[in-house]
């Protein structure tokens, strides 16, 4: 085998030295406090069977899409799915991408132009930052959820630049913090400044909204943003994503989003699974209500164990306990795993150094006893510190 480049080996060694070497985990069968499967849809038998019956009814026998959606890969199910998504999420149109990562790099590399400026929350997901990096617009981060600072940045940009559009991007639930910006104030700010607001709702779908349509919908703000990104690999339990916006935005993305154009479409089975999951979400609210009850129970228990101060405030399904240092957070995660709880450490460089954390993902299927027990174990770790 060819020798591995020395410079790259050195980078791996550096990761190892910093206790930050990423490795693929093996499934461990522990109590799930780490997956994004907030509603248990990934293993839901009804959705699984409904997806198969959608294909059967249509007589679809296909293992793959056979090409880009612009060539041979635009299976008939795409039209049905995109109509359903637009109506479910209350948007003029929906365009399905192969993943949330693809949706974000496709959008941000294609939409903001050379003379434009993008402001992004400093904790934005890697896919947003990568997309911005691939585009031609100037970009600046703003302090996490600090709208006053953002306003100042927009004003200064407007003063120095009279041409060019301004885009602002944030997440309605931050993936590594679980918290939420003041979306109403953000919408007002962007509207008053004529800026285009883009919101990634990956971790809000299924968790917020009357039927799980996300947080913007919950707040009645869905029509006040330029675009929304929703993903199906989290509470929907399957795979893929969609960009929600106007018909014109959809047409623009079909023409210019390279991660949409230059890739094979999704296999029909994946499309049928998203259809089935979306139908299931719109019909049965039981899981979502149980998830909300579990989130409230978790927060009550945090107060009971006097752990609240260690956690980033959150109303979502993601709750993060700050435990500084890669070595320590890894060690605490292993101790929780030894007790049967799958709680993952989030280490630097995924989060800034000093802000390493244990990330607790809550699910509709977690029991109150599981929640109590995992927090008791965490409280014991704090006592030992
Ligand atoms: C906020 C956010 N956006 C986008 C993505 C990417 O979505 P996907 O996993 O479908 O590629 C993620 C995934 O972790 C995410 O947390």
Short mmCIF file of C-alpha atoms and ligand atoms in Angstrom, two decimals:
data_model
loop_
_atom_site.label_atom_id
_atom_site.label_comp_id
_atom_site.label_asym_id
_atom_site.label_seq_id
_atom_site.Cartn_x
_atom_site.Cartn_y
_atom_site.Cartn_z
CA UNK A 1 0.00 0.00 0.00
CA UNK A 2 1.16 3.56 -0.72
CA UNK A 3 2.64 5.34 2.28
CA UNK A 4 0.22 7.72 3.96
CA UNK A 5 1.37 11.37 3.60
CA UNK A 6 3.44 12.44 6.62
CA UNK A 7 1.67 15.80 6.97
CA UNK A 8 -1.66 14.02 7.31
CA UNK A 9 -0.27 11.49 9.80
CA UNK A 10 0.95 14.42 11.88
CA UNK A 11 -2.58 15.87 11.92
CA UNK A 12 -3.98 12.58 13.15
CA UNK A 13 -1.32 12.38 15.84
CA UNK A 14 -2.17 15.90 16.96
CA UNK A 15 -5.84 14.90 17.29
CA UNK A 16 -4.81 11.87 19.34
CA UNK A 17 -2.63 14.03 21.61
CA UNK A 18 -5.54 16.41 22.19
CA UNK A 19 -7.83 13.51 23.04
CA UNK A 20 -9.91 14.55 20.05
CA UNK A 21 -9.41 11.68 17.59
CA UNK A 22 -12.76 10.80 16.06
CA UNK A 23 -13.59 7.11 15.75
CA UNK A 24 -16.66 5.32 14.45
CA UNK A 25 -18.64 3.89 17.37
CA UNK A 26 -20.18 0.45 17.31
CA UNK A 27 -23.88 0.12 18.17
CA UNK A 28 -24.01 -0.42 21.93
CA UNK A 29 -27.66 -1.21 22.74
CA UNK A 30 -27.65 1.28 25.63
CA UNK A 31 -30.55 3.52 26.66
CA UNK A 32 -30.74 6.14 23.93
CA UNK A 33 -29.90 9.64 25.12
CA UNK A 34 -27.90 10.48 22.04
CA UNK A 35 -29.69 9.87 18.74
CA UNK A 36 -31.64 12.49 16.82
CA UNK A 37 -34.53 10.05 16.52
CA UNK A 38 -36.61 12.23 18.86
CA UNK A 39 -39.93 10.52 18.11
CA UNK A 40 -38.71 6.97 17.58
CA UNK A 41 -39.71 7.16 13.90
CA UNK A 42 -36.50 5.49 12.70
CA UNK A 43 -37.73 2.16 14.09
CA UNK A 44 -41.46 2.74 13.67
CA UNK A 45 -43.03 -0.34 12.08
CA UNK A 46 -46.10 1.49 10.72
CA UNK A 47 -43.93 3.98 8.84
CA UNK A 48 -41.73 1.15 7.55
CA UNK A 49 -44.73 -0.81 6.28
CA UNK A 50 -46.49 2.26 4.87
CA UNK A 51 -43.39 3.18 2.89
CA UNK A 52 -43.35 -0.27 1.32
CA UNK A 53 -47.04 -0.15 0.55
CA UNK A 54 -46.70 3.27 -1.14
CA UNK A 55 -44.17 1.66 -3.49
CA UNK A 56 -46.27 -1.47 -3.96
CA UNK A 57 -49.43 0.49 -4.79
CA UNK A 58 -47.56 2.42 -7.43
CA UNK A 59 -45.91 -0.73 -8.73
CA UNK A 60 -42.47 0.78 -8.16
CA UNK A 61 -39.70 -1.76 -8.29
CA UNK A 62 -36.50 0.25 -8.18
CA UNK A 63 -33.37 0.16 -6.10
CA UNK A 64 -31.91 3.44 -7.21
CA UNK A 65 -32.69 6.74 -8.88
CA UNK A 66 -30.44 6.07 -11.92
CA UNK A 67 -29.27 9.67 -12.30
CA UNK A 68 -29.45 13.30 -11.27
CA UNK A 69 -32.97 14.67 -10.79
CA UNK A 70 -32.30 16.85 -13.83
CA UNK A 71 -31.71 13.76 -15.98
CA UNK A 72 -33.26 10.38 -15.19
CA UNK A 73 -33.52 10.53 -11.39
CA UNK A 74 -36.67 12.61 -10.92
CA UNK A 75 -38.94 9.78 -9.82
CA UNK A 76 -42.68 10.52 -9.87
CA UNK A 77 -42.72 10.33 -6.09
CA UNK A 78 -40.71 13.54 -5.88
CA UNK A 79 -43.65 15.64 -7.12
CA UNK A 80 -46.05 14.04 -4.66
CA UNK A 81 -43.56 14.42 -1.81
CA UNK A 82 -42.71 18.04 -2.52
CA UNK A 83 -46.43 18.94 -2.70
CA UNK A 84 -47.03 17.20 0.62
CA UNK A 85 -44.06 18.93 2.23
CA UNK A 86 -45.13 22.36 0.99
CA UNK A 87 -48.60 21.83 2.39
CA UNK A 88 -47.43 20.24 5.68
CA UNK A 89 -44.89 22.98 6.40
CA UNK A 90 -47.09 25.79 5.05
CA UNK A 91 -44.79 26.99 2.32
CA UNK A 92 -45.25 27.97 -1.32
CA UNK A 93 -42.88 25.27 -2.48
CA UNK A 94 -40.43 22.62 -1.32
CA UNK A 95 -37.32 21.25 -2.99
CA UNK A 96 -35.93 17.95 -1.73
CA UNK A 97 -32.17 17.49 -1.35
CA UNK A 98 -30.30 14.28 -0.54
CA UNK A 99 -29.39 15.52 2.94
CA UNK A 100 -29.40 18.59 5.16
CA UNK A 101 -25.72 18.95 4.48
CA UNK A 102 -26.40 19.06 0.73
CA UNK A 103 -29.29 21.49 1.20
CA UNK A 104 -27.17 23.96 3.15
CA UNK A 105 -24.10 23.83 0.93
CA UNK A 106 -26.36 24.03 -2.12
CA UNK A 107 -28.23 27.06 -0.83
CA UNK A 108 -25.35 29.06 0.59
CA UNK A 109 -22.95 28.42 -2.26
CA UNK A 110 -25.53 29.46 -4.85
CA UNK A 111 -27.82 32.14 -3.43
CA UNK A 112 -25.69 34.92 -1.89
CA UNK A 113 -23.77 36.66 -4.70
CA UNK A 114 -20.35 38.31 -4.86
CA UNK A 115 -21.64 41.76 -3.87
CA UNK A 116 -23.81 40.39 -1.04
CA UNK A 117 -23.08 39.92 2.65
CA UNK A 118 -24.03 36.95 4.83
CA UNK A 119 -24.29 37.20 8.60
CA UNK A 120 -24.33 33.87 10.36
CA UNK A 121 -24.64 32.92 14.01
CA UNK A 122 -21.21 31.88 15.29
CA UNK A 123 -22.60 28.48 16.31
CA UNK A 124 -24.15 27.72 12.93
CA UNK A 125 -23.88 24.12 11.78
CA UNK A 126 -20.85 23.10 9.72
CA UNK A 127 -23.01 22.61 6.63
CA UNK A 128 -24.07 26.29 6.75
CA UNK A 129 -20.51 27.47 7.25
CA UNK A 130 -19.18 25.18 4.53
CA UNK A 131 -21.83 26.44 2.10
CA UNK A 132 -21.00 30.06 2.87
CA UNK A 133 -17.31 29.25 2.41
CA UNK A 134 -18.03 27.84 -1.04
CA UNK A 135 -19.92 30.97 -2.12
CA UNK A 136 -18.64 34.34 -3.28
CA UNK A 137 -20.34 36.68 -0.81
CA UNK A 138 -18.55 38.33 2.10
CA UNK A 139 -19.51 36.69 5.36
CA UNK A 140 -19.32 37.63 9.02
CA UNK A 141 -20.35 35.73 12.08
CA UNK A 142 -22.38 37.34 14.84
CA UNK A 143 -22.28 36.44 18.52
CA UNK A 144 -24.55 33.55 19.37
CA UNK A 145 -28.17 34.75 19.51
CA UNK A 146 -27.08 38.37 20.07
CA UNK A 147 -29.43 40.40 17.95
CA UNK A 148 -28.20 43.79 19.17
CA UNK A 149 -24.74 43.04 17.86
CA UNK A 150 -26.19 41.75 14.60
CA UNK A 151 -28.21 44.95 14.18
CA UNK A 152 -25.03 47.00 14.58
CA UNK A 153 -23.24 44.84 12.01
CA UNK A 154 -26.09 45.22 9.52
CA UNK A 155 -26.22 49.00 10.04
CA UNK A 156 -22.49 49.38 9.53
CA UNK A 157 -22.67 47.26 6.38
CA UNK A 158 -25.51 49.34 4.99
CA UNK A 159 -23.52 52.51 5.63
CA UNK A 160 -20.46 51.31 3.78
CA UNK A 161 -22.18 49.34 1.03
CA UNK A 162 -25.17 50.62 -0.82
CA UNK A 163 -25.40 47.82 -3.32
CA UNK A 164 -25.72 44.14 -2.48
CA UNK A 165 -28.21 42.10 -0.54
CA UNK A 166 -27.88 41.02 3.07
CA UNK A 167 -28.61 37.48 4.21
CA UNK A 168 -28.93 36.42 7.83
CA UNK A 169 -28.82 32.78 8.81
CA UNK A 170 -29.55 31.05 12.07
CA UNK A 171 -30.99 27.81 13.46
CA UNK A 172 -34.31 27.61 15.27
CA UNK A 173 -32.80 24.97 17.58
CA UNK A 174 -29.01 24.87 17.77
CA UNK A 175 -27.75 21.37 17.29
CA UNK A 176 -24.97 21.46 19.88
CA UNK A 177 -26.67 23.75 22.41
CA UNK A 178 -30.37 23.03 22.06
CA UNK A 179 -31.20 26.70 22.51
CA UNK A 180 -33.16 29.07 20.32
CA UNK A 181 -32.80 32.65 19.09
CA UNK A 182 -35.55 35.20 19.62
CA UNK A 183 -37.10 34.45 16.23
CA UNK A 184 -39.78 37.08 16.47
CA UNK A 185 -37.23 39.81 17.11
CA UNK A 186 -34.98 38.39 14.39
CA UNK A 187 -37.82 38.46 11.86
CA UNK A 188 -38.60 42.06 12.85
CA UNK A 189 -34.95 43.06 12.55
CA UNK A 190 -34.52 41.46 9.12
CA UNK A 191 -37.79 42.89 7.86
CA UNK A 192 -36.91 46.39 9.02
CA UNK A 193 -33.44 46.18 7.46
CA UNK A 194 -34.56 44.50 4.25
CA UNK A 195 -32.38 41.46 4.96
CA UNK A 196 -33.19 37.94 3.77
CA UNK A 197 -33.61 35.60 6.73
CA UNK A 198 -32.80 31.90 6.39
CA UNK A 199 -33.57 29.49 9.23
CA UNK A 200 -32.35 25.92 9.59
CA UNK A 201 -35.08 23.97 11.40
CA UNK A 202 -33.30 20.60 11.47
CA UNK A 203 -33.76 20.06 15.22
CA UNK A 204 -37.13 21.81 15.50
CA UNK A 205 -39.11 19.60 13.11
CA UNK A 206 -41.18 17.09 15.06
CA UNK A 207 -40.39 18.86 18.31
CA UNK A 208 -42.20 22.19 17.84
CA UNK A 209 -45.35 23.14 15.94
CA UNK A 210 -48.90 21.82 16.30
CA UNK A 211 -48.10 18.80 14.19
CA UNK A 212 -44.31 19.05 14.34
CA UNK A 213 -43.90 21.60 11.53
CA UNK A 214 -41.12 23.40 13.38
CA UNK A 215 -40.66 26.46 15.52
CA UNK A 216 -41.34 29.14 12.90
CA UNK A 217 -44.73 27.60 12.27
CA UNK A 218 -45.37 27.39 15.99
CA UNK A 219 -44.75 31.13 16.22
CA UNK A 220 -46.72 31.90 13.06
CA UNK A 221 -43.57 33.26 11.39
CA UNK A 222 -43.26 30.78 8.54
CA UNK A 223 -44.23 33.35 5.90
CA UNK A 224 -41.83 35.95 7.19
CA UNK A 225 -38.59 34.23 6.23
CA UNK A 226 -36.88 33.91 2.87
CA UNK A 227 -36.11 30.21 3.25
CA UNK A 228 -36.31 27.36 5.74
CA UNK A 229 -34.22 24.21 5.77
CA UNK A 230 -35.97 21.14 7.17
CA UNK A 231 -34.28 17.78 7.47
CA UNK A 232 -35.66 14.25 7.64
CA UNK A 233 -32.77 12.46 9.34
CA UNK A 234 -33.72 13.64 12.82
CA UNK A 235 -37.29 13.52 14.22
CA UNK A 236 -38.59 12.17 10.89
CA UNK A 237 -36.34 9.16 11.42
CA UNK A 238 -35.35 8.76 7.77
CA UNK A 239 -33.05 10.70 5.46
CA UNK A 240 -32.92 13.79 3.25
CA UNK A 241 -33.95 17.41 3.54
CA UNK A 242 -35.93 20.14 1.85
CA UNK A 243 -35.57 23.84 1.27
CA UNK A 244 -38.89 25.64 1.74
CA UNK A 245 -39.55 28.96 0.06
CA UNK A 246 -41.10 30.54 -3.01
CA UNK A 247 -41.56 28.92 -6.43
CA UNK A 248 -38.91 31.29 -7.76
CA UNK A 249 -36.42 30.21 -5.11
CA UNK A 250 -37.10 26.59 -6.02
CA UNK A 251 -36.49 27.29 -9.70
CA UNK A 252 -33.30 29.18 -8.84
CA UNK A 253 -31.97 26.29 -6.77
CA UNK A 254 -32.83 23.74 -9.46
CA UNK A 255 -30.72 25.83 -11.83
CA UNK A 256 -27.81 26.87 -9.62
CA UNK A 257 -27.46 24.68 -6.50
CA UNK A 258 -24.59 22.40 -7.42
CA UNK A 259 -25.25 19.88 -4.63
CA UNK A 260 -28.71 19.45 -6.15
CA UNK A 261 -27.64 19.28 -9.79
CA UNK A 262 -24.50 17.17 -9.73
CA UNK A 263 -25.61 14.19 -7.69
CA UNK A 264 -27.79 11.12 -8.10
CA UNK A 265 -31.35 11.59 -6.82
CA UNK A 266 -32.66 9.65 -3.84
CA UNK A 267 -33.84 6.07 -4.32
CA UNK A 268 -37.67 5.80 -4.50
CA UNK A 269 -37.69 3.88 -1.24
CA UNK A 270 -36.21 6.87 0.58
CA UNK A 271 -38.85 9.14 -0.93
CA UNK A 272 -41.63 6.77 0.09
CA UNK A 273 -40.21 6.65 3.62
CA UNK A 274 -40.23 10.46 3.91
CA UNK A 275 -43.83 10.48 2.58
CA UNK A 276 -44.86 7.87 5.13
CA UNK A 277 -43.04 9.65 7.97
CA UNK A 278 -44.57 13.00 7.08
CA UNK A 279 -48.06 11.49 6.89
CA UNK A 280 -47.50 9.75 10.24
CA UNK A 281 -46.32 12.99 11.85
CA UNK A 282 -49.30 14.93 10.60
CA UNK A 283 -51.76 12.29 11.82
CA UNK A 284 -50.50 11.12 15.19
CA UNK A 285 -49.55 13.71 17.76
CA UNK A 286 -49.08 11.22 20.62
CA UNK A 287 -45.33 10.91 20.19
CA UNK A 288 -44.80 14.62 20.04
CA UNK A 289 -46.88 15.18 23.18
CA UNK A 290 -44.94 12.49 25.02
CA UNK A 291 -41.67 14.07 23.89
CA UNK A 292 -42.81 17.47 25.20
CA UNK A 293 -43.82 15.84 28.51
CA UNK A 294 -40.38 14.21 28.73
CA UNK A 295 -38.65 17.51 28.05
CA UNK A 296 -40.61 19.12 30.91
CA UNK A 297 -39.89 16.16 33.18
CA UNK A 298 -36.16 16.34 32.38
CA UNK A 299 -36.12 20.05 33.23
CA UNK A 300 -37.98 19.41 36.52
CA UNK A 301 -35.47 16.76 37.44
CA UNK A 302 -32.57 19.09 36.61
CA UNK A 303 -33.96 21.49 39.18
CA UNK A 304 -34.52 18.63 41.64
CA UNK A 305 -30.91 17.45 41.38
CA UNK A 306 -29.64 21.05 41.38
CA UNK A 307 -27.99 20.50 38.03
CA UNK A 308 -29.67 23.36 36.20
CA UNK A 309 -26.69 25.71 36.48
CA UNK A 310 -24.48 23.29 34.53
CA UNK A 311 -26.90 23.11 31.60
CA UNK A 312 -27.45 25.46 28.67
CA UNK A 313 -31.10 26.63 28.96
CA UNK A 314 -33.21 24.78 26.40
CA UNK A 315 -36.84 23.98 25.61
CA UNK A 316 -35.93 21.61 22.83
CA UNK A 317 -35.04 17.91 22.84
CA UNK A 318 -31.32 18.72 23.09
CA UNK A 319 -29.89 19.48 26.53
CA UNK A 320 -26.21 20.12 27.08
CA UNK A 321 -24.24 19.91 30.28
CA UNK A 322 -20.92 21.76 30.17
CA UNK A 323 -18.00 19.60 31.32
CA UNK A 324 -14.75 21.31 30.46
CA UNK A 325 -11.94 19.45 28.70
CA UNK A 326 -11.94 16.64 26.17
CA UNK A 327 -10.47 14.13 28.58
CA UNK A 328 -12.96 14.84 31.35
CA UNK A 329 -16.06 14.94 29.16
CA UNK A 330 -15.02 11.71 27.45
CA UNK A 331 -14.42 10.07 30.80
CA UNK A 332 -17.82 11.17 32.17
CA UNK A 333 -19.55 9.95 29.06
CA UNK A 334 -17.86 6.55 29.48
CA UNK A 335 -18.96 6.41 33.11
CA UNK A 336 -22.57 7.11 32.10
CA UNK A 337 -22.26 4.46 29.39
CA UNK A 338 -20.99 1.99 31.99
CA UNK A 339 -24.25 2.60 33.85
CA UNK A 340 -26.23 1.84 30.70
CA UNK A 341 -26.91 5.35 29.30
CA UNK A 342 -25.80 6.36 25.86
CA UNK A 343 -24.84 9.99 26.43
CA UNK A 344 -22.27 11.31 23.99
CA UNK A 345 -19.44 13.70 24.72
CA UNK A 346 -19.16 16.67 22.38
CA UNK A 347 -15.54 17.61 22.27
CA UNK A 348 -13.42 20.37 20.80
CA UNK A 349 -12.93 21.07 17.91
CA UNK A 350 -16.65 20.29 17.29
CA UNK A 351 -17.35 22.90 20.01
CA UNK A 352 -14.91 25.63 21.11
CA UNK A 353 -12.19 24.58 23.56
CA UNK A 354 -13.42 25.01 27.13
CA UNK A 355 -17.05 24.44 26.13
CA UNK A 356 -16.94 20.66 25.86
CA UNK A 357 -20.20 19.10 26.92
CA UNK A 358 -22.34 16.05 27.48
CA UNK A 359 -25.24 16.18 25.03
CA UNK A 360 -28.50 14.64 26.24
CA UNK A 361 -31.01 14.04 23.46
CA UNK A 362 -34.50 13.34 24.74
CA UNK A 363 -37.02 11.10 23.01
CA UNK A 364 -40.69 10.30 23.21
CA UNK A 365 -39.71 6.72 24.15
CA UNK A 366 -37.46 7.58 27.13
CA UNK A 367 -39.19 6.65 30.37
CA UNK A 368 -39.37 8.84 33.46
CA UNK A 369 -37.25 6.29 35.33
CA UNK A 370 -34.57 6.42 32.64
CA UNK A 371 -34.51 10.21 32.84
CA UNK A 372 -34.37 10.18 36.65
CA UNK A 373 -31.62 7.56 36.69
CA UNK A 374 -29.38 9.20 34.13
CA UNK A 375 -29.58 12.51 35.97
CA UNK A 376 -28.91 10.83 39.30
CA UNK A 377 -25.77 9.30 37.76
CA UNK A 378 -24.76 12.72 36.44
CA UNK A 379 -25.34 14.32 39.85
CA UNK A 380 -23.08 11.66 41.37
CA UNK A 381 -20.35 12.54 38.88
CA UNK A 382 -20.57 16.19 39.94
CA UNK A 383 -20.30 15.18 43.60
CA UNK A 384 -17.10 13.31 42.78
CA UNK A 385 -15.50 16.15 40.84
C1 LIG B 1 -28.64 22.30 12.17
C2 LIG B 1 -28.29 21.22 11.21
N1 LIG B 1 -28.41 21.46 9.89
C3 LIG B 1 -28.12 20.52 8.98
C4 LIG B 1 -27.67 19.28 9.35
C5 LIG B 1 -27.33 18.27 8.31
O1 LIG B 1 -28.41 17.43 8.11
P1 LIG B 1 -28.21 15.97 7.52
O2 LIG B 1 -27.81 15.09 8.65
O3 LIG B 1 -29.53 15.64 6.91
O4 LIG B 1 -27.13 16.08 6.49
C6 LIG B 1 -27.56 18.97 10.69
C7 LIG B 1 -27.10 17.62 11.11
O5 LIG B 1 -26.58 17.36 12.12
C8 LIG B 1 -27.87 19.96 11.66
O6 LIG B 1 -27.76 19.72 12.97
#
